[in-house]
CSV table of C-alpha atoms in Angstrom, one decimal:
chain,number,residue,atom,x,y,z
W,1,UNK,CA,75.6,30.8,83.6
W,2,UNK,CA,76.7,32.8,86.7
W,3,UNK,CA,76.0,36.3,87.8
W,4,UNK,CA,77.0,39.2,85.4
W,5,UNK,CA,79.3,41.0,87.4
W,6,UNK,CA,81.4,42.6,84.4
W,7,UNK,CA,84.4,44.9,85.1
W,8,UNK,CA,84.3,48.6,85.5
W,9,UNK,CA,85.4,49.3,82.1
W,10,UNK,CA,82.6,47.2,80.5
W,11,UNK,CA,80.0,48.9,82.7
W,12,UNK,CA,81.5,52.5,81.6
W,13,UNK,CA,81.0,51.6,78.1
W,14,UNK,CA,77.4,49.8,78.4
W,15,UNK,CA,75.9,52.6,80.8
W,16,UNK,CA,75.1,56.2,80.3
W,17,UNK,CA,77.3,58.6,83.0
W,18,UNK,CA,74.1,58.9,85.0
W,19,UNK,CA,73.3,55.2,85.0
W,20,UNK,CA,76.8,54.4,86.0
W,21,UNK,CA,76.9,56.6,88.9
W,22,UNK,CA,73.6,55.2,90.4
W,23,UNK,CA,73.9,51.5,89.3
W,24,UNK,CA,77.6,51.3,89.7
W,25,UNK,CA,78.5,53.8,92.4
W,26,UNK,CA,75.5,53.9,94.4
W,27,UNK,CA,74.2,57.1,93.8
W,28,UNK,CA,70.6,58.4,93.8
W,29,UNK,CA,68.5,60.4,91.1
W,30,UNK,CA,66.8,63.5,92.6
W,31,UNK,CA,63.3,63.1,93.7
W,32,UNK,CA,60.5,63.3,91.3
W,33,UNK,CA,62.7,63.5,88.3
W,34,UNK,CA,62.6,59.6,87.3
W,35,UNK,CA,60.7,58.3,84.4
W,36,UNK,CA,58.7,55.8,86.3
W,37,UNK,CA,57.6,57.8,89.4
W,38,UNK,CA,54.3,58.4,88.0
W,39,UNK,CA,54.2,55.2,85.4
W,40,UNK,CA,50.7,53.3,85.5
W,41,UNK,CA,51.3,50.8,82.6
W,42,UNK,CA,51.4,47.1,83.4
W,43,UNK,CA,54.5,45.2,82.9
W,44,UNK,CA,57.9,43.9,84.6
W,45,UNK,CA,60.4,46.3,85.6
W,46,UNK,CA,64.0,44.9,84.6
W,47,UNK,CA,67.6,45.9,85.7
W,48,UNK,CA,68.9,48.3,83.4
W,49,UNK,CA,72.3,47.1,83.5
W,50,UNK,CA,71.7,43.4,83.1
W,51,UNK,CA,68.1,42.9,82.3
W,52,UNK,CA,67.2,40.8,85.1
W,53,UNK,CA,63.3,40.7,85.9
W,54,UNK,CA,63.1,42.5,89.3
W,55,UNK,CA,59.6,44.0,90.0
W,56,UNK,CA,56.4,43.9,88.8
W,57,UNK,CA,53.8,46.7,88.0
W,58,UNK,CA,51.5,44.4,90.2
W,59,UNK,CA,53.3,45.6,93.4
W,60,UNK,CA,53.9,49.4,92.5
W,61,UNK,CA,52.3,51.6,94.4
W,62,UNK,CA,52.2,55.6,94.9
W,63,UNK,CA,54.2,56.4,98.1
W,64,UNK,CA,54.5,60.1,97.1
W,65,UNK,CA,58.2,59.7,97.9
W,66,UNK,CA,59.6,61.0,94.8
W,67,UNK,CA,60.8,57.5,93.4
W,68,UNK,CA,58.8,54.3,92.1
W,69,UNK,CA,58.1,52.3,95.1
W,70,UNK,CA,57.1,48.4,95.3
W,71,UNK,CA,56.0,46.3,98.0
W,72,UNK,CA,57.9,43.2,97.0
W,73,UNK,CA,60.4,42.2,94.2
W,74,UNK,CA,59.1,39.3,91.8
W,75,UNK,CA,60.9,36.8,94.0
W,76,UNK,CA,63.0,37.2,96.9
W,77,UNK,CA,66.4,35.8,95.3
W,78,UNK,CA,66.1,38.7,92.7
W,79,UNK,CA,67.4,41.4,94.8
W,80,UNK,CA,70.3,41.5,97.5
W,81,UNK,CA,69.7,43.1,100.9
W,82,UNK,CA,72.7,45.0,102.4
W,83,UNK,CA,72.9,47.0,105.5
W,84,UNK,CA,73.7,50.6,104.7
W,85,UNK,CA,74.6,52.9,107.7
W,86,UNK,CA,75.8,55.7,105.2
W,87,UNK,CA,74.4,59.4,105.9
W,88,UNK,CA,74.2,58.8,109.3
W,89,UNK,CA,71.5,56.6,109.3
W,90,UNK,CA,70.5,52.8,109.2
W,91,UNK,CA,69.0,51.9,105.9
W,92,UNK,CA,68.6,48.5,103.9
W,93,UNK,CA,70.1,48.9,100.4
W,94,UNK,CA,68.6,46.7,97.4
W,95,UNK,CA,70.9,45.5,94.8
W,96,UNK,CA,70.3,43.2,92.0
W,97,UNK,CA,71.2,39.6,92.8
W,98,UNK,CA,72.4,38.8,89.1
W,99,UNK,CA,74.9,41.8,88.5
W,100,UNK,CA,75.0,43.4,91.8
W,101,UNK,CA,73.8,46.8,90.7
W,102,UNK,CA,72.7,49.3,93.1
W,103,UNK,CA,68.6,49.7,92.7
W,104,UNK,CA,67.5,51.9,95.7
W,105,UNK,CA,66.4,51.1,99.5
W,106,UNK,CA,63.9,49.3,101.2
W,107,UNK,CA,61.9,50.6,104.4
W,108,UNK,CA,59.8,48.8,106.8
W,109,UNK,CA,57.4,49.8,109.4
W,110,UNK,CA,56.0,52.9,107.6
W,111,UNK,CA,52.4,51.8,107.9
W,112,UNK,CA,51.8,50.7,104.3
W,113,UNK,CA,48.9,48.2,103.8
W,114,UNK,CA,50.7,45.5,102.3
W,115,UNK,CA,51.9,42.0,103.6
W,116,UNK,CA,55.4,43.1,104.7
W,117,UNK,CA,54.6,47.0,105.3
W,118,UNK,CA,57.5,47.5,102.9
W,119,UNK,CA,58.4,50.2,100.8
W,120,UNK,CA,61.0,49.4,97.9
W,121,UNK,CA,62.2,53.0,97.1
W,122,UNK,CA,63.8,52.3,93.4
W,123,UNK,CA,65.6,54.6,91.1
W,124,UNK,CA,64.0,55.0,88.0
W,125,UNK,CA,67.2,55.0,86.2
W,126,UNK,CA,68.1,51.6,87.7
W,127,UNK,CA,65.0,50.1,86.0
W,128,UNK,CA,63.6,49.5,82.5
W,129,UNK,CA,60.0,48.7,82.1
W,130,UNK,CA,58.9,46.1,79.7
W,131,UNK,CA,55.2,46.9,79.2
W,132,UNK,CA,52.7,43.8,79.2
W,133,UNK,CA,51.4,43.1,75.7
W,134,UNK,CA,47.9,44.5,76.7
W,135,UNK,CA,49.4,47.6,78.4
W,136,UNK,CA,47.7,50.8,77.2
């Protein structure tokens, strides 16, 4: 089965107004307000729109930026990276490869101690945590 693109009406029915604003319209939740900013449980983070597995808690780290941060997705083909020059700056947008929902942005070269010196800065509202069975 191909990627779940859906139409606008279907997304409006499935998602809350805030989820739709971020996932389908490329919005951003306010810093420090998302449910996963300080989340420590082990598990897999899925796309809130389509359920695709995107990130592991094993790659989540505290970047103190106000949004959940990961140093890599589960696999490179789980996300799409797009050039974003909105807001007068050059950034790289992160989208779900399955349903094309906006997740956040990735930043490189900030001095993080991970293999790619990467920070995938992802909106909590774009994710759903599936805790590991042994997660406390």
